[in-house]
Each structure stands twice: as C-alpha cells, then as structure tokens.
Short mmCIF file of C-alpha atoms in Angstrom, two decimals:
data_model
loop_
_atom_site.label_atom_id
_atom_site.label_comp_id
_atom_site.label_asym_id
_atom_site.label_seq_id
_atom_site.Cartn_x
_atom_site.Cartn_y
_atom_site.Cartn_z
CA UNK A 1 8.24 34.93 -13.90
CA UNK A 2 4.85 33.55 -13.11
CA UNK A 3 4.05 33.16 -9.42
CA UNK A 4 3.40 29.47 -9.85
CA UNK A 5 6.82 29.08 -11.42
CA UNK A 6 8.31 31.07 -8.57
CA UNK A 7 6.79 28.71 -6.03
CA UNK A 8 8.37 25.85 -7.96
CA UNK A 9 11.77 27.53 -7.72
CA UNK A 10 11.37 28.07 -3.97
CA UNK A 11 10.25 24.48 -3.44
CA UNK A 12 13.26 23.30 -5.41
CA UNK A 13 15.57 25.25 -3.12
CA UNK A 14 13.85 23.58 -0.16
CA UNK A 15 14.39 20.17 -1.70
CA UNK A 16 18.04 20.92 -2.31
CA UNK A 17 18.52 22.03 1.29
CA UNK A 18 16.84 18.87 2.56
CA UNK A 19 19.09 16.67 0.44
CA UNK A 20 22.13 18.32 1.99
CA UNK A 21 20.65 17.68 5.40
CA UNK A 22 20.09 14.06 4.45
CA UNK A 23 23.70 13.81 3.33
CA UNK A 24 24.93 15.05 6.71
CA UNK A 25 22.60 12.61 8.49
CA UNK A 26 23.99 9.76 6.43
CA UNK A 27 27.52 10.84 7.37
CA UNK A 28 26.53 10.78 11.03
CA UNK A 29 24.89 7.38 10.75
CA UNK A 30 27.72 5.85 8.77
CA UNK A 31 30.29 7.10 11.25
CA UNK A 32 28.35 6.07 14.34
CA UNK A 33 31.06 3.51 15.08
CA UNK A 34 34.12 5.51 14.05
CA UNK A 35 35.92 5.35 17.36
CA UNK A 36 39.01 7.23 18.44
CA UNK A 37 42.23 6.03 16.88
CA UNK A 38 44.60 6.67 19.77
CA UNK A 39 44.05 6.80 23.53
CA UNK A 40 42.37 10.11 24.42
CA UNK A 41 42.01 10.87 20.72
CA UNK A 42 38.72 12.25 19.44
CA UNK A 43 36.33 10.00 17.57
CA UNK A 44 34.01 11.20 14.80
CA UNK A 45 32.09 14.25 15.93
CA UNK A 46 28.44 14.51 15.00
CA UNK A 47 27.56 17.24 12.51
CA UNK A 48 24.44 19.36 12.52
CA UNK A 49 22.98 21.35 9.66
CA UNK A 50 21.39 24.74 10.04
CA UNK A 51 19.32 26.40 7.36
CA UNK A 52 18.90 30.05 6.61
CA UNK A 53 16.70 32.09 4.31
CA UNK A 54 18.20 33.72 1.27
CA UNK A 55 16.70 36.55 -0.72
CA UNK A 56 16.70 36.06 -4.47
CA UNK A 57 16.57 39.69 -5.56
CA UNK A 58 16.24 38.95 -9.26
CA UNK A 59 12.89 37.23 -8.77
CA UNK A 60 11.86 38.67 -5.39
CA UNK A 61 11.81 35.32 -3.66
CA UNK A 62 12.95 34.06 -0.30
CA UNK A 63 14.65 30.74 -0.78
CA UNK A 64 16.24 28.43 1.73
CA UNK A 65 19.87 27.42 1.74
CA UNK A 66 22.10 25.48 4.09
CA UNK A 67 23.65 28.11 6.34
CA UNK A 68 26.36 26.03 7.91
CA UNK A 69 27.33 22.49 8.82
CA UNK A 70 28.75 22.66 12.31
CA UNK A 71 30.12 20.09 14.69
CA UNK A 72 27.96 19.03 17.59
CA UNK A 73 30.07 19.70 20.67
CA UNK A 74 28.09 17.55 23.06
CA UNK A 75 29.95 14.95 25.07
CA UNK A 76 31.29 11.80 23.49
CA UNK A 77 30.03 8.41 24.54
CA UNK A 78 32.36 6.03 26.33
CA UNK A 79 32.43 2.43 25.29
CA UNK A 80 34.01 -0.34 27.32
CA UNK A 81 36.37 -2.17 24.96
CA UNK A 82 39.72 -2.96 26.62
CA UNK A 83 41.05 -4.74 23.52
CA UNK A 84 40.72 -1.64 21.37
CA UNK A 85 44.08 0.02 20.61
CA UNK A 86 42.69 3.41 21.66
CA UNK A 87 41.39 2.20 25.02
CA UNK A 88 42.49 4.18 28.05
CA UNK A 89 43.84 2.64 31.27
CA UNK A 90 40.29 1.82 32.45
CA UNK A 91 39.51 0.06 29.17
CA UNK A 92 37.17 2.74 27.77
CA UNK A 93 37.23 4.10 24.24
CA UNK A 94 35.64 7.38 23.22
CA UNK A 95 32.80 6.84 20.77
CA UNK A 96 31.04 9.40 18.56
CA UNK A 97 28.23 11.48 20.04
CA UNK A 98 25.86 10.04 17.47
CA UNK A 99 22.56 8.60 18.61
CA UNK A 100 21.12 6.51 15.76
CA UNK A 101 17.58 7.08 17.06
CA UNK A 102 17.96 10.84 16.81
CA UNK A 103 19.45 10.50 13.35
CA UNK A 104 16.53 8.35 12.25
CA UNK A 105 14.08 10.97 13.48
CA UNK A 106 16.05 13.67 11.71
CA UNK A 107 16.01 11.61 8.58
CA UNK A 108 12.26 11.17 8.76
CA UNK A 109 11.87 14.90 9.21
CA UNK A 110 14.07 15.60 6.18
CA UNK A 111 12.05 13.10 4.17
CA UNK A 112 8.74 14.68 5.13
CA UNK A 113 10.03 18.14 4.36
CA UNK A 114 11.31 16.99 0.98
CA UNK A 115 7.95 15.42 0.20
CA UNK A 116 6.12 18.58 1.24
CA UNK A 117 8.20 20.59 -1.23
CA UNK A 118 7.61 17.93 -3.86
CA UNK A 119 3.88 18.31 -3.34
CA UNK A 120 4.15 22.08 -3.77
CA UNK A 121 5.82 21.49 -7.13
CA UNK A 122 3.24 18.90 -8.18
CA UNK A 123 0.36 21.21 -7.32
CA UNK A 124 1.77 24.32 -8.95
CA UNK A 125 2.71 22.35 -12.03
CA UNK A 126 -0.72 20.83 -12.41
CA UNK A 127 -2.33 24.24 -11.89
CA UNK A 128 -0.11 25.77 -14.57
CA UNK A 129 -0.82 22.96 -16.97
CA UNK A 130 -4.56 23.12 -16.34
CA UNK A 131 -4.49 26.86 -16.96
CA UNK A 132 -2.78 26.31 -20.28
CA UNK A 133 -5.33 23.64 -21.11
CA UNK A 134 -8.02 26.35 -20.90
CA UNK A 135 -6.83 27.53 -24.30
CA UNK A 136 -8.14 24.40 -25.97
CA UNK B 1 -10.78 41.17 -29.54
CA UNK B 2 -7.26 42.18 -30.48
CA UNK B 3 -6.56 38.71 -31.79
CA UNK B 4 -9.61 38.94 -34.05
CA UNK B 5 -8.62 42.33 -35.42
CA UNK B 6 -5.05 41.21 -35.94
CA UNK B 7 -6.28 38.08 -37.64
CA UNK B 8 -8.44 40.24 -39.89
CA UNK B 9 -5.54 42.50 -40.71
CA UNK B 10 -3.34 39.49 -41.36
CA UNK B 11 -6.05 38.20 -43.67
CA UNK B 12 -6.25 41.51 -45.54
CA UNK B 13 -2.47 41.61 -45.83
CA UNK B 14 -2.50 38.11 -47.24
CA UNK B 15 -5.29 39.05 -49.64
CA UNK B 16 -3.19 41.98 -50.85
CA UNK B 17 -0.23 39.71 -51.30
CA UNK B 18 -2.34 37.25 -53.30
CA UNK B 19 -3.89 39.99 -55.46
CA UNK B 20 -0.62 41.71 -56.15
CA UNK B 21 1.01 38.42 -56.92
CA UNK B 22 2.68 39.58 -60.12
CA UNK B 23 4.59 42.53 -58.76
CA UNK B 24 5.53 41.24 -55.28
CA UNK B 25 6.94 37.88 -56.14
CA UNK B 26 9.86 38.47 -53.82
CA UNK B 27 8.78 39.01 -50.24
CA UNK B 28 5.60 37.69 -48.67
CA UNK B 29 6.98 38.53 -45.20
CA UNK B 30 7.10 42.21 -46.12
CA UNK B 31 3.53 42.02 -47.32
CA UNK B 32 2.38 40.45 -44.07
CA UNK B 33 4.46 42.76 -41.93
CA UNK B 34 2.03 45.73 -41.99
CA UNK B 35 -0.60 43.26 -40.72
CA UNK B 36 1.81 43.03 -37.81
CA UNK B 37 0.88 41.27 -34.61
CA UNK B 38 -0.11 37.84 -35.80
CA UNK B 39 3.26 36.97 -37.29
CA UNK B 40 5.41 38.77 -34.74
CA UNK B 41 3.56 37.37 -31.73
CA UNK B 42 3.95 33.89 -33.09
CA UNK B 43 7.60 34.54 -33.78
CA UNK B 44 8.29 35.85 -30.27
CA UNK B 45 6.45 32.98 -28.67
CA UNK B 46 8.38 30.49 -30.74
CA UNK B 47 11.65 32.19 -29.86
CA UNK B 48 10.95 32.00 -26.12
CA UNK B 49 9.90 28.38 -26.49
CA UNK B 50 13.09 27.55 -28.31
CA UNK B 51 15.07 29.30 -25.56
CA UNK B 52 13.33 27.27 -22.87
CA UNK B 53 13.85 24.06 -24.81
CA UNK B 54 17.53 24.83 -25.23
CA UNK B 55 17.86 25.44 -21.50
CA UNK B 56 16.24 22.07 -20.93
CA UNK B 57 18.70 20.44 -23.29
CA UNK B 58 21.71 22.08 -21.66
CA UNK B 59 20.51 21.07 -18.20
CA UNK B 60 19.89 17.50 -19.35
CA UNK B 61 23.36 17.26 -20.86
CA UNK B 62 24.93 18.63 -17.68
CA UNK B 63 22.83 16.20 -15.64
CA UNK B 64 24.01 13.22 -17.66
CA UNK B 65 27.60 14.41 -17.27
CA UNK B 66 26.99 14.49 -13.53
CA UNK B 67 27.58 18.22 -13.31
CA UNK B 68 24.06 19.39 -12.54
CA UNK B 69 21.64 18.79 -9.75
CA UNK B 70 18.91 16.35 -10.77
CA UNK B 71 16.35 18.85 -9.49
CA UNK B 72 17.67 21.55 -11.80
CA UNK B 73 17.37 19.19 -14.73
CA UNK B 74 13.80 18.36 -13.81
CA UNK B 75 12.95 22.03 -13.40
CA UNK B 76 14.46 23.04 -16.73
CA UNK B 77 12.84 20.19 -18.65
CA UNK B 78 9.46 20.80 -17.02
CA UNK B 79 9.74 24.47 -17.84
CA UNK B 80 10.55 23.67 -21.46
CA UNK B 81 7.63 21.29 -21.70
CA UNK B 82 5.21 23.82 -20.27
CA UNK B 83 6.43 26.58 -22.57
CA UNK B 84 6.09 24.33 -25.59
CA UNK B 85 2.59 23.33 -24.53
CA UNK B 86 1.63 26.98 -24.16
CA UNK B 87 3.03 27.95 -27.53
CA UNK B 88 1.35 25.03 -29.26
CA UNK B 89 -1.98 25.89 -27.67
CA UNK B 90 -1.71 29.56 -28.55
CA UNK B 91 -0.75 28.69 -32.12
CA UNK B 92 -3.72 26.34 -32.45
CA UNK B 93 -6.00 28.99 -31.06
CA UNK B 94 -4.75 31.69 -33.40
CA UNK B 95 -4.79 29.45 -36.44
CA UNK B 96 -8.32 28.36 -35.57
CA UNK B 97 -9.43 31.96 -35.42
CA UNK B 98 -7.70 32.63 -38.73
CA UNK B 99 -9.37 29.62 -40.37
CA UNK B 100 -12.69 30.71 -38.98
CA UNK B 101 -12.31 34.07 -40.73
CA UNK B 102 -11.11 32.45 -43.92
CA UNK B 103 -14.29 30.37 -44.03
CA UNK B 104 -16.45 33.43 -43.56
CA UNK B 105 -18.59 34.02 -46.67
CA UNK B 106 -17.88 37.53 -47.91
#
C-alpha cells in the first residue's frame, strides 16, 4: 500500500475512535439528569473513554482504537429535592457525577481531533490525485 | 524507455498479425502475446481497478444497509475512484505513445 493511502487508513481509525468518544460524551450529557431511582440508589455514573494504539501488522501501521469505556468513580452530586421519590431523610437525591461544562470541553476536543484527521485525509488524497494528474 | 520498447514490440506484433492475416484468422491475442507487456500490463491494471471498484460497491451496499461505517464506505469509494483515475491516465498515456509510433513515417 502506498504511504499516502496508509496515512488515510490511520486517519480513518482516528476518526472512528473520536466518534466513539463523542458517543460516550453524548451518553453522559443525555443522562446528566438521570437521578437515583430509590433512596441511596446510584444514579447514572459518568463514563470515560480511553484510547490505545494498535499495531496493524499487515500494513505496518499504528492505528488508534478505543481501549476501554470505564465508569468515572468520582463522587456523585447531591441535589436538594425533597419531593423526589428517591430523596433521603434530609431531602437530598444523588445526581450523576456529570459536569456539562466538562462534557462540552470534551466534545470540542473530540471535534477538533476528528477535524484534524479529516484534514490529514484531505491532504493525502489531494496529493495522491495530483500525483496521478502528472501522467496527463 | 520500457514503455516505448514494449509499444514498439506491440506494434511489430500487430504488424505481423496484419501481414499474416490469412493464416492466423483465429487468435489475435496469441499474436500480440509475444509482444507481451503492453497488453498484460493493461490487463493487470484493469483487473486491480475492477477489484477496487467492486470493493467500493460492496462497501456502499453495506453502508446503505446500515451495516458498515460511513467512513469505511468513503474510504472504499475514494480508493476505487483513485484507482480508476490512475488506470485511465496510464491507459491514455500508453495509447498516446502507441499512436505516436503508429504515426511515425517509416
């Protein structure tokens, strides 16, 4: 395989990894208000994605894949809502440890990373095509 | 340089085929075959192009069915397009060289 095509393959793996990250971020954001269902029950727990490099022996490339999607074990927030069925004796309900601001920043980072990979593909594609055009 | 010599040999093979028209009515491919490269290179290139195009088609079908990643579809189709472009350009180049030799006053 041509090196320019290889770089396209690697960039594609990066894009795929970033989309998975974006999916997890969207899960976190969507569940930001998924409170506990029973008193002292656990609400939605934030998930974090970690990437790892993966060797593609057939082509001699190092791609990126999603290593694992783990739960974030940081402390839950407490929300004062005495009317909620899962409220404890003090009137507090456990809320997910999701901070929308952090998720937004993560999302922006995923977007930028995706775009960077997209640019790699655009450049290598245009270089390949220009090289072929030399034949004319 | 090799393309010129192979074009020349293809030309001579064709000339033989034309001259010996009466006896070798059956198989022009066999007559061209000793000229070699020109035909076989074109054939190989076409084969690889067809393979890439088929991959693109398969990926597109899978994408429409919702089974494939949209990025894989894009990659396969782009790859097919590029291969086709390359083959077309090489063919034009080779045929141009061939025509150039055919026009040569001998």
